[in-house]
Amino acid sequence: MTDTPTCDTPSDSSLPLAQATALIAAAISPTGATCALPVSDALNRVLARDVTAPIAVPPHRNSAMDGFAFKHDKHRTPGPSTATVVGQSLAGHPYSGSLDAGQAVQIMTGAVVPDELDTVVVQEVVERHGDTITFDTTGIDAGAFVRNVGDDIALGDTVLRAGTRLGAAHLGVMASLGIGEAVTHRQPRIAVMSTGDELRAAGETLQPGQIYDSNRITLRALITQHHAAASDIGQVADSPDAIRDALDRASDEADVILSSGGVSVGVADHMRAVLESEGTLQFWKIAVKPGRPLVFGRWKGAWYFGLPGNPVSAMVTFDQIVQPALASLEGETPRDTVQLTAVCESSLNKLPGRMEFQRGRLGNRPDGSLCVLSTGNQDSHVLTSLSHADCLIALPIESTGARPGDTVTVVPLDPAWGLASASPR
Ligand code: AMP
Ligand code: MG
């Protein structure tokens, strides 16, 4: 053992994942700024106000089927029945005439059920001769196939809570209420940079020792999924001056700065020192694999996350640490992470001491239960095994791995990660 600290020193001060996320959640609060948007532009935005219903949905009593509306008579013994059809009620064109006993209207799905009638018989079980219909009332309850006013939403109901990230169904609910505008939180402005003298961009020729930068592409893609496109600060050299300059440029335009690389303990890793001396450092190590070195702090009014350089570490720590932080900053109510239990079909190696996320692919066994296979090499520079994954297998800190047949916890990955790429299982 040397005196030099390393990211893998066993008894170091790495924070357990839950502690790190709690610390970030306590530090970060929404900006409070809101903006009103047309509902059609509000996908993925976070609601800043509760939405209450200005009308009932459905707003009128209507038919759930194509058929005939009639008045149910509870005193009559169920059996063959006849009625006279006196008109039609079509969606958007209610029947407007009067109705006497024994009269019915032909009615289509969504059309208003006249006040005098209360039940719909589906057209498939009706015999019609001219204006006379015959059908069997056996098994037809009063109110059958009639949707009542407010079945879905009552007038004044709170249908959506502030803090909801709006998906397609939420937008649909607002549209169904005739609401055209959503009051949402302002999206955080996020700036992304890559650090490392070895990095080159596509189109450039690699010199000895150089590699192509993949983190900016993956991180910006993950950000775009939920947030406004991130601004691209580009590649930053491994020098304190270049880092300082890039952080300044980023903090001028962003609420959150995200960098990858340069946060470990190598001689070219300057991020932590720069932040410690001129910004605020909250923590720099988490007990998570992949991704132990991770800096969280502030730089001149912006939140700062320094992610590890290895491509898988950068994506996994983004998912586990940064994504929830961005959600809180945008005012989103925290959601429980969906965890599944699956039978492991691979041998997973692990040493105790750090929580570990291994890349896996879900499947179903012949009995329908869930199983998971490792996607192969779990080293943190092996991005292809992440591109073949559709889940992360979460192994707790004390775990020593898993053997085929063991039960493990898995966290499904969002499709935007590239799941279900054509890899052989
Ligand atoms: P670092 O965290 O800077 O020590 O980098 C750890 C490893 O990740 C090294 O092998 C780097 O070359 C690699 N790396 C750093 N940044 C990137 C990047 N943006 N894209 C791909 N690999 C990277
Ligand atoms: Mg580096």
Short mmCIF file of N, CA and C in Angstrom, two decimals, residues 136-301:
data_model
loop_
_atom_site.label_atom_id
_atom_site.label_comp_id
_atom_site.label_asym_id
_atom_site.label_seq_id
_atom_site.Cartn_x
_atom_site.Cartn_y
_atom_site.Cartn_z
N ASP A 136 -83.73 -8.90 -26.92
CA ASP A 136 -83.99 -9.60 -25.66
C ASP A 136 -83.36 -8.78 -24.53
N THR A 137 -84.15 -8.41 -23.55
CA THR A 137 -83.61 -7.58 -22.45
C THR A 137 -82.93 -8.42 -21.36
N THR A 138 -82.96 -9.75 -21.53
CA THR A 138 -82.31 -10.59 -20.52
C THR A 138 -80.82 -10.24 -20.44
N GLY A 139 -80.37 -9.98 -19.26
CA GLY A 139 -78.94 -9.67 -19.06
C GLY A 139 -78.56 -8.23 -19.35
N ILE A 140 -79.52 -7.41 -19.79
CA ILE A 140 -79.20 -6.00 -20.02
C ILE A 140 -79.61 -5.19 -18.79
N ASP A 141 -78.63 -4.66 -18.08
CA ASP A 141 -78.93 -3.87 -16.88
C ASP A 141 -79.27 -2.44 -17.26
N ALA A 142 -80.06 -1.80 -16.41
CA ALA A 142 -80.34 -0.38 -16.62
C ALA A 142 -79.01 0.37 -16.66
N GLY A 143 -78.84 1.26 -17.61
CA GLY A 143 -77.60 2.04 -17.69
C GLY A 143 -76.52 1.38 -18.52
N ALA A 144 -76.83 0.18 -19.09
CA ALA A 144 -75.79 -0.52 -19.86
C ALA A 144 -75.30 0.35 -21.02
N PHE A 145 -74.02 0.34 -21.23
CA PHE A 145 -73.35 1.05 -22.34
C PHE A 145 -73.63 2.54 -22.38
N VAL A 146 -73.92 3.10 -21.21
CA VAL A 146 -74.10 4.56 -21.13
C VAL A 146 -72.97 5.13 -20.27
N ARG A 147 -72.28 6.09 -20.81
CA ARG A 147 -71.22 6.78 -20.06
C ARG A 147 -71.81 8.04 -19.45
N ASN A 148 -71.68 8.13 -18.13
CA ASN A 148 -72.30 9.27 -17.45
C ASN A 148 -71.41 10.50 -17.44
N VAL A 149 -72.04 11.65 -17.24
CA VAL A 149 -71.31 12.91 -17.12
C VAL A 149 -70.29 12.77 -15.98
N GLY A 150 -69.04 13.11 -16.24
CA GLY A 150 -68.02 13.09 -15.19
C GLY A 150 -67.48 11.70 -14.87
N ASP A 151 -67.85 10.68 -15.67
CA ASP A 151 -67.30 9.33 -15.44
C ASP A 151 -65.79 9.36 -15.30
N ASP A 152 -65.15 10.15 -16.14
CA ASP A 152 -63.68 10.22 -16.13
C ASP A 152 -63.23 11.31 -15.15
N ILE A 153 -63.73 12.51 -15.34
CA ILE A 153 -63.29 13.65 -14.51
C ILE A 153 -64.51 14.44 -14.06
N ALA A 154 -64.63 14.67 -12.76
CA ALA A 154 -65.72 15.52 -12.26
C ALA A 154 -65.28 16.98 -12.32
N LEU A 155 -66.25 17.87 -12.51
CA LEU A 155 -65.97 19.30 -12.51
C LEU A 155 -65.22 19.67 -11.22
N GLY A 156 -64.10 20.38 -11.35
CA GLY A 156 -63.35 20.81 -10.16
C GLY A 156 -62.33 19.81 -9.65
N ASP A 157 -62.32 18.61 -10.20
CA ASP A 157 -61.30 17.62 -9.79
C ASP A 157 -59.89 18.16 -10.03
N THR A 158 -58.95 17.82 -9.12
CA THR A 158 -57.55 18.08 -9.43
C THR A 158 -57.06 16.88 -10.24
N VAL A 159 -56.80 17.11 -11.51
CA VAL A 159 -56.45 15.98 -12.38
C VAL A 159 -54.95 15.76 -12.49
N LEU A 160 -54.18 16.82 -12.37
CA LEU A 160 -52.72 16.69 -12.44
C LEU A 160 -52.10 17.56 -11.35
N ARG A 161 -51.10 17.03 -10.71
CA ARG A 161 -50.44 17.77 -9.63
C ARG A 161 -49.22 18.52 -10.14
N ALA A 162 -48.96 19.66 -9.54
CA ALA A 162 -47.69 20.36 -9.82
C ALA A 162 -46.57 19.37 -9.53
N GLY A 163 -45.53 19.40 -10.37
CA GLY A 163 -44.43 18.47 -10.17
C GLY A 163 -44.50 17.27 -11.09
N THR A 164 -45.59 17.18 -11.87
CA THR A 164 -45.73 16.07 -12.81
C THR A 164 -44.94 16.38 -14.08
N ARG A 165 -44.11 15.43 -14.50
CA ARG A 165 -43.47 15.61 -15.81
C ARG A 165 -44.46 15.13 -16.86
N LEU A 166 -44.77 16.00 -17.79
CA LEU A 166 -45.89 15.76 -18.69
C LEU A 166 -45.54 14.76 -19.80
N GLY A 167 -46.31 13.68 -19.84
CA GLY A 167 -46.22 12.71 -20.92
C GLY A 167 -47.42 12.87 -21.84
N ALA A 168 -47.51 12.00 -22.82
CA ALA A 168 -48.57 12.12 -23.82
C ALA A 168 -49.96 12.04 -23.18
N ALA A 169 -50.14 11.12 -22.22
CA ALA A 169 -51.47 10.97 -21.62
C ALA A 169 -51.84 12.22 -20.80
N HIS A 170 -50.83 12.83 -20.13
CA HIS A 170 -51.13 14.05 -19.36
C HIS A 170 -51.60 15.17 -20.30
N LEU A 171 -50.90 15.29 -21.43
CA LEU A 171 -51.29 16.33 -22.39
C LEU A 171 -52.71 16.05 -22.88
N GLY A 172 -53.00 14.76 -23.09
CA GLY A 172 -54.34 14.37 -23.54
C GLY A 172 -55.40 14.73 -22.52
N VAL A 173 -55.11 14.53 -21.24
CA VAL A 173 -56.08 14.87 -20.19
C VAL A 173 -56.36 16.37 -20.22
N MET A 174 -55.31 17.17 -20.36
CA MET A 174 -55.54 18.63 -20.43
C MET A 174 -56.35 18.99 -21.67
N ALA A 175 -55.99 18.35 -22.79
CA ALA A 175 -56.73 18.63 -24.03
C ALA A 175 -58.19 18.24 -23.86
N SER A 176 -58.47 17.13 -23.17
CA SER A 176 -59.86 16.68 -23.00
C SER A 176 -60.67 17.67 -22.16
N LEU A 177 -59.96 18.50 -21.40
CA LEU A 177 -60.64 19.52 -20.59
C LEU A 177 -60.73 20.87 -21.32
N GLY A 178 -60.22 20.89 -22.54
CA GLY A 178 -60.24 22.14 -23.31
C GLY A 178 -59.17 23.12 -22.84
N ILE A 179 -58.18 22.62 -22.10
CA ILE A 179 -57.12 23.50 -21.60
C ILE A 179 -56.05 23.61 -22.69
N GLY A 180 -55.71 24.82 -23.06
CA GLY A 180 -54.78 25.02 -24.17
C GLY A 180 -53.38 25.39 -23.72
N GLU A 181 -53.23 25.71 -22.43
CA GLU A 181 -51.94 26.22 -21.98
C GLU A 181 -51.52 25.53 -20.69
N ALA A 182 -50.24 25.20 -20.59
CA ALA A 182 -49.74 24.56 -19.36
C ALA A 182 -48.72 25.50 -18.71
N VAL A 183 -48.84 25.69 -17.39
CA VAL A 183 -47.85 26.50 -16.69
C VAL A 183 -46.77 25.54 -16.18
N THR A 184 -45.58 25.69 -16.71
CA THR A 184 -44.51 24.73 -16.42
C THR A 184 -43.31 25.43 -15.79
N HIS A 185 -42.48 24.63 -15.14
CA HIS A 185 -41.21 25.17 -14.63
C HIS A 185 -40.27 25.44 -15.81
N ARG A 186 -39.45 26.43 -15.65
CA ARG A 186 -38.42 26.68 -16.67
C ARG A 186 -37.45 25.49 -16.67
N GLN A 187 -37.06 25.05 -17.87
CA GLN A 187 -36.12 23.93 -17.94
C GLN A 187 -34.73 24.40 -17.52
N PRO A 188 -34.00 23.54 -16.78
CA PRO A 188 -32.64 23.95 -16.44
C PRO A 188 -31.78 24.06 -17.70
N ARG A 189 -30.90 25.04 -17.69
CA ARG A 189 -29.95 25.17 -18.80
C ARG A 189 -28.71 24.36 -18.41
N ILE A 190 -28.32 23.47 -19.28
CA ILE A 190 -27.26 22.52 -18.95
C ILE A 190 -26.13 22.67 -19.98
N ALA A 191 -24.91 22.72 -19.49
CA ALA A 191 -23.75 22.82 -20.39
C ALA A 191 -22.87 21.58 -20.18
N VAL A 192 -22.41 21.03 -21.29
CA VAL A 192 -21.64 19.78 -21.23
C VAL A 192 -20.25 19.99 -21.84
N MET A 193 -19.25 19.47 -21.15
CA MET A 193 -17.88 19.53 -21.71
C MET A 193 -17.17 18.21 -21.44
N SER A 194 -16.19 17.92 -22.29
CA SER A 194 -15.33 16.75 -22.08
C SER A 194 -13.94 17.25 -21.77
N THR A 195 -13.28 16.64 -20.79
CA THR A 195 -11.90 17.03 -20.54
C THR A 195 -10.98 15.88 -20.92
N GLY A 196 -9.82 16.23 -21.41
CA GLY A 196 -8.82 15.21 -21.73
C GLY A 196 -8.02 15.59 -22.96
N ASP A 197 -6.67 15.62 -22.81
CA ASP A 197 -5.81 15.96 -23.94
C ASP A 197 -5.88 14.92 -25.05
N GLU A 198 -6.33 13.71 -24.69
CA GLU A 198 -6.33 12.62 -25.67
C GLU A 198 -7.54 12.63 -26.59
N LEU A 199 -8.51 13.53 -26.34
CA LEU A 199 -9.80 13.43 -27.04
C LEU A 199 -9.79 14.13 -28.39
N ARG A 200 -10.37 13.49 -29.36
CA ARG A 200 -10.58 14.07 -30.67
C ARG A 200 -12.03 13.87 -31.08
N ALA A 201 -12.44 14.67 -32.07
CA ALA A 201 -13.83 14.56 -32.54
C ALA A 201 -13.87 13.77 -33.84
N ALA A 202 -15.03 13.24 -34.17
CA ALA A 202 -15.21 12.52 -35.43
C ALA A 202 -14.75 13.43 -36.57
N GLY A 203 -14.08 12.85 -37.54
CA GLY A 203 -13.57 13.65 -38.67
C GLY A 203 -12.11 13.99 -38.49
N GLU A 204 -11.62 13.99 -37.26
CA GLU A 204 -10.20 14.26 -37.01
C GLU A 204 -9.44 12.93 -37.05
N THR A 205 -8.17 13.02 -37.45
CA THR A 205 -7.35 11.80 -37.51
C THR A 205 -6.69 11.59 -36.15
N LEU A 206 -6.77 10.36 -35.69
CA LEU A 206 -6.18 10.07 -34.38
C LEU A 206 -4.66 9.99 -34.48
N GLN A 207 -3.98 10.71 -33.62
CA GLN A 207 -2.53 10.59 -33.46
C GLN A 207 -2.29 9.54 -32.37
N PRO A 208 -1.03 9.05 -32.27
CA PRO A 208 -0.77 8.03 -31.25
C PRO A 208 -1.25 8.49 -29.87
N GLY A 209 -1.97 7.60 -29.19
CA GLY A 209 -2.44 7.89 -27.83
C GLY A 209 -3.77 8.61 -27.77
N GLN A 210 -4.31 8.97 -28.92
CA GLN A 210 -5.58 9.71 -28.89
C GLN A 210 -6.78 8.77 -29.08
N ILE A 211 -7.93 9.21 -28.60
CA ILE A 211 -9.18 8.46 -28.79
C ILE A 211 -10.29 9.45 -29.17
N TYR A 212 -11.37 8.91 -29.70
CA TYR A 212 -12.50 9.78 -30.01
C TYR A 212 -13.35 10.01 -28.76
N ASP A 213 -13.85 11.21 -28.65
CA ASP A 213 -14.69 11.63 -27.52
C ASP A 213 -16.10 11.05 -27.72
N SER A 214 -16.52 10.18 -26.83
CA SER A 214 -17.90 9.67 -26.93
C SER A 214 -18.81 10.22 -25.82
N ASN A 215 -18.23 10.74 -24.74
CA ASN A 215 -19.07 11.14 -23.61
C ASN A 215 -19.99 12.33 -23.91
N ARG A 216 -19.48 13.25 -24.72
CA ARG A 216 -20.35 14.42 -24.98
C ARG A 216 -21.59 14.00 -25.76
N ILE A 217 -21.39 13.04 -26.66
CA ILE A 217 -22.53 12.55 -27.44
C ILE A 217 -23.52 11.82 -26.55
N THR A 218 -23.02 10.90 -25.71
CA THR A 218 -23.95 10.12 -24.88
C THR A 218 -24.65 11.01 -23.86
N LEU A 219 -23.89 11.89 -23.22
CA LEU A 219 -24.50 12.72 -22.16
C LEU A 219 -25.52 13.69 -22.75
N ARG A 220 -25.16 14.28 -23.88
CA ARG A 220 -26.11 15.22 -24.48
C ARG A 220 -27.37 14.49 -24.95
N ALA A 221 -27.19 13.25 -25.42
CA ALA A 221 -28.36 12.47 -25.85
C ALA A 221 -29.25 12.16 -24.65
N LEU A 222 -28.65 11.79 -23.53
CA LEU A 222 -29.46 11.48 -22.34
C LEU A 222 -30.17 12.73 -21.83
N ILE A 223 -29.51 13.87 -21.92
CA ILE A 223 -30.12 15.13 -21.47
C ILE A 223 -31.32 15.47 -22.36
N THR A 224 -31.15 15.32 -23.66
CA THR A 224 -32.19 15.71 -24.60
C THR A 224 -33.49 14.93 -24.38
N GLN A 225 -33.34 13.71 -23.85
CA GLN A 225 -34.51 12.90 -23.57
C GLN A 225 -35.55 13.62 -22.71
N HIS A 226 -35.10 14.34 -21.68
CA HIS A 226 -36.04 14.95 -20.75
C HIS A 226 -35.96 16.46 -20.71
N HIS A 227 -34.87 17.01 -21.16
CA HIS A 227 -34.64 18.43 -20.94
C HIS A 227 -34.36 19.12 -22.27
N ALA A 228 -34.16 20.44 -22.18
CA ALA A 228 -33.78 21.18 -23.37
C ALA A 228 -32.39 20.71 -23.79
N ALA A 229 -32.11 20.81 -25.08
CA ALA A 229 -30.80 20.39 -25.57
C ALA A 229 -29.71 21.13 -24.77
N ALA A 230 -28.66 20.40 -24.41
CA ALA A 230 -27.58 21.01 -23.62
C ALA A 230 -26.69 21.85 -24.52
N SER A 231 -26.11 22.91 -23.95
CA SER A 231 -25.12 23.63 -24.76
C SER A 231 -23.79 22.89 -24.67
N ASP A 232 -23.07 22.95 -25.76
CA ASP A 232 -21.85 22.15 -25.91
C ASP A 232 -20.63 23.04 -25.72
N ILE A 233 -19.94 22.83 -24.62
CA ILE A 233 -18.75 23.65 -24.34
C ILE A 233 -17.53 23.07 -25.06
N GLY A 234 -17.65 21.84 -25.53
CA GLY A 234 -16.58 21.25 -26.33
C GLY A 234 -15.58 20.47 -25.51
N GLN A 235 -14.39 20.29 -26.10
CA GLN A 235 -13.33 19.55 -25.42
C GLN A 235 -12.40 20.51 -24.70
N VAL A 236 -11.99 20.13 -23.52
CA VAL A 236 -11.18 21.01 -22.69
C VAL A 236 -9.88 20.30 -22.36
N ALA A 237 -8.77 21.03 -22.51
CA ALA A 237 -7.46 20.43 -22.27
C ALA A 237 -7.26 20.16 -20.78
N ASP A 238 -6.33 19.25 -20.50
CA ASP A 238 -6.02 18.90 -19.10
C ASP A 238 -5.10 19.96 -18.49
N SER A 239 -5.60 21.17 -18.35
CA SER A 239 -4.79 22.20 -17.68
C SER A 239 -5.72 23.04 -16.81
N PRO A 240 -5.26 23.42 -15.62
CA PRO A 240 -6.14 24.20 -14.74
C PRO A 240 -6.67 25.46 -15.41
N ASP A 241 -5.86 26.13 -16.21
CA ASP A 241 -6.32 27.37 -16.85
C ASP A 241 -7.45 27.09 -17.84
N ALA A 242 -7.24 26.04 -18.66
CA ALA A 242 -8.28 25.71 -19.65
C ALA A 242 -9.56 25.31 -18.94
N ILE A 243 -9.42 24.59 -17.85
CA ILE A 243 -10.60 24.13 -17.10
C ILE A 243 -11.35 25.33 -16.50
N ARG A 244 -10.58 26.23 -15.89
CA ARG A 244 -11.16 27.43 -15.29
C ARG A 244 -11.94 28.23 -16.34
N ASP A 245 -11.29 28.40 -17.49
CA ASP A 245 -11.90 29.18 -18.57
C ASP A 245 -13.20 28.51 -19.05
N ALA A 246 -13.15 27.19 -19.20
CA ALA A 246 -14.34 26.46 -19.68
C ALA A 246 -15.46 26.53 -18.64
N LEU A 247 -15.10 26.40 -17.36
CA LEU A 247 -16.13 26.48 -16.31
C LEU A 247 -16.77 27.87 -16.30
N ASP A 248 -15.94 28.89 -16.50
CA ASP A 248 -16.47 30.27 -16.54
C ASP A 248 -17.45 30.44 -17.70
N ARG A 249 -17.03 29.94 -18.88
CA ARG A 249 -17.91 30.08 -20.05
C ARG A 249 -19.22 29.33 -19.81
N ALA A 250 -19.10 28.15 -19.21
CA ALA A 250 -20.30 27.33 -18.98
C ALA A 250 -21.22 27.99 -17.96
N SER A 251 -20.63 28.54 -16.88
CA SER A 251 -21.48 29.09 -15.81
C SER A 251 -22.15 30.38 -16.26
N ASP A 252 -21.59 31.04 -17.29
CA ASP A 252 -22.25 32.24 -17.83
C ASP A 252 -23.61 31.91 -18.43
N GLU A 253 -23.73 30.69 -18.97
CA GLU A 253 -24.96 30.40 -19.71
C GLU A 253 -25.79 29.27 -19.12
N ALA A 254 -25.28 28.61 -18.08
CA ALA A 254 -26.00 27.40 -17.64
C ALA A 254 -26.29 27.40 -16.14
N ASP A 255 -27.33 26.64 -15.78
CA ASP A 255 -27.62 26.40 -14.36
C ASP A 255 -26.82 25.21 -13.86
N VAL A 256 -26.49 24.31 -14.79
CA VAL A 256 -25.80 23.08 -14.41
C VAL A 256 -24.66 22.84 -15.40
N ILE A 257 -23.49 22.56 -14.85
CA ILE A 257 -22.33 22.23 -15.71
C ILE A 257 -22.03 20.75 -15.50
N LEU A 258 -21.85 20.07 -16.61
CA LEU A 258 -21.55 18.65 -16.57
C LEU A 258 -20.24 18.45 -17.31
N SER A 259 -19.25 17.87 -16.64
CA SER A 259 -18.02 17.55 -17.36
C SER A 259 -17.76 16.07 -17.20
N SER A 260 -16.95 15.52 -18.09
CA SER A 260 -16.50 14.14 -17.87
C SER A 260 -14.99 14.13 -17.95
N GLY A 261 -14.39 13.25 -17.15
CA GLY A 261 -12.94 13.08 -17.12
C GLY A 261 -12.28 14.04 -16.15
N GLY A 262 -11.06 13.68 -15.78
CA GLY A 262 -10.23 14.59 -14.99
C GLY A 262 -10.63 14.76 -13.55
N VAL A 263 -11.49 13.85 -13.01
CA VAL A 263 -11.91 14.03 -11.61
C VAL A 263 -11.26 13.01 -10.68
N SER A 264 -10.37 12.19 -11.24
CA SER A 264 -9.77 11.14 -10.41
C SER A 264 -8.49 11.67 -9.75
N VAL A 265 -7.54 10.81 -9.53
CA VAL A 265 -6.35 11.23 -8.77
C VAL A 265 -5.09 11.18 -9.62
N GLY A 266 -5.24 11.11 -10.95
CA GLY A 266 -4.07 11.10 -11.83
C GLY A 266 -3.40 12.46 -11.86
N VAL A 267 -2.17 12.49 -12.40
CA VAL A 267 -1.44 13.77 -12.41
C VAL A 267 -2.10 14.78 -13.36
N ALA A 268 -2.93 14.28 -14.32
CA ALA A 268 -3.59 15.21 -15.25
C ALA A 268 -5.04 15.46 -14.84
N ASP A 269 -5.41 15.04 -13.63
CA ASP A 269 -6.80 15.23 -13.18
C ASP A 269 -6.88 16.50 -12.32
N HIS A 270 -7.28 17.61 -12.95
CA HIS A 270 -7.24 18.91 -12.25
C HIS A 270 -8.60 19.41 -11.79
N MET A 271 -9.64 18.73 -12.21
CA MET A 271 -10.99 19.25 -11.96
C MET A 271 -11.25 19.50 -10.47
N ARG A 272 -10.94 18.49 -9.67
CA ARG A 272 -11.25 18.59 -8.25
C ARG A 272 -10.48 19.75 -7.61
N ALA A 273 -9.20 19.85 -7.95
CA ALA A 273 -8.37 20.89 -7.33
C ALA A 273 -8.88 22.28 -7.72
N VAL A 274 -9.25 22.44 -8.99
CA VAL A 274 -9.75 23.75 -9.45
C VAL A 274 -11.03 24.10 -8.70
N LEU A 275 -11.89 23.11 -8.57
CA LEU A 275 -13.16 23.37 -7.89
C LEU A 275 -12.93 23.67 -6.41
N GLU A 276 -12.02 22.89 -5.81
CA GLU A 276 -11.75 23.05 -4.38
C GLU A 276 -11.20 24.44 -4.09
N SER A 277 -10.31 24.92 -4.99
CA SER A 277 -9.66 26.19 -4.69
C SER A 277 -10.53 27.39 -5.07
N GLU A 278 -11.33 27.27 -6.15
CA GLU A 278 -12.05 28.47 -6.59
C GLU A 278 -13.56 28.31 -6.64
N GLY A 279 -14.05 27.11 -6.44
CA GLY A 279 -15.49 26.89 -6.40
C GLY A 279 -15.88 26.31 -5.05
N THR A 280 -16.89 25.48 -5.05
CA THR A 280 -17.27 24.78 -3.82
C THR A 280 -17.35 23.31 -4.12
N LEU A 281 -16.65 22.52 -3.33
CA LEU A 281 -16.69 21.07 -3.52
C LEU A 281 -17.54 20.45 -2.42
N GLN A 282 -18.57 19.72 -2.80
CA GLN A 282 -19.43 19.08 -1.78
C GLN A 282 -18.97 17.65 -1.50
N PHE A 283 -18.70 16.87 -2.55
CA PHE A 283 -18.09 15.55 -2.36
C PHE A 283 -17.44 15.14 -3.67
N TRP A 284 -16.59 14.13 -3.60
CA TRP A 284 -15.94 13.73 -4.86
C TRP A 284 -15.81 12.23 -5.04
N LYS A 285 -16.38 11.46 -4.15
CA LYS A 285 -16.30 10.02 -4.37
C LYS A 285 -17.59 9.36 -3.92
N ILE A 286 -18.05 8.42 -4.74
CA ILE A 286 -19.25 7.67 -4.35
C ILE A 286 -18.90 6.19 -4.39
N ALA A 287 -19.57 5.42 -3.53
CA ALA A 287 -19.27 3.99 -3.44
C ALA A 287 -20.09 3.23 -4.47
N VAL A 288 -19.84 3.58 -5.75
CA VAL A 288 -20.60 2.98 -6.85
C VAL A 288 -19.62 2.53 -7.92
N LYS A 289 -19.87 1.36 -8.49
CA LYS A 289 -19.08 0.90 -9.62
C LYS A 289 -20.03 0.61 -10.76
N PRO A 290 -19.82 1.10 -11.96
CA PRO A 290 -18.72 1.98 -12.33
C PRO A 290 -19.00 3.41 -11.88
N GLY A 291 -17.92 4.13 -11.56
CA GLY A 291 -18.10 5.57 -11.31
C GLY A 291 -17.64 6.10 -10.00
N ARG A 292 -16.62 5.55 -9.40
CA ARG A 292 -16.27 6.05 -8.06
C ARG A 292 -15.93 7.54 -8.02
N PRO A 293 -14.99 8.02 -8.85
CA PRO A 293 -14.71 9.46 -8.70
C PRO A 293 -15.86 10.25 -9.30
N LEU A 294 -16.46 11.10 -8.52
CA LEU A 294 -17.55 11.95 -9.03
C LEU A 294 -17.58 13.19 -8.17
N VAL A 295 -17.45 14.32 -8.79
CA VAL A 295 -17.40 15.58 -8.05
C VAL A 295 -18.75 16.28 -8.13
N PHE A 296 -19.25 16.70 -6.98
CA PHE A 296 -20.45 17.53 -6.96
C PHE A 296 -20.11 18.81 -6.23
N GLY A 297 -20.48 19.93 -6.83
CA GLY A 297 -20.20 21.19 -6.16
C GLY A 297 -20.82 22.35 -6.91
N ARG A 298 -20.20 23.52 -6.74
CA ARG A 298 -20.73 24.72 -7.40
C ARG A 298 -19.58 25.50 -8.03
N TRP A 299 -19.88 26.11 -9.15
CA TRP A 299 -18.93 27.00 -9.79
C TRP A 299 -19.68 28.27 -10.18
N LYS A 300 -19.39 29.34 -9.45
CA LYS A 300 -19.96 30.66 -9.78
C LYS A 300 -21.45 30.64 -10.13
N GLY A 301 -22.26 30.20 -9.25
CA GLY A 301 -23.71 30.27 -9.48
C GLY A 301 -24.29 29.08 -10.23
#
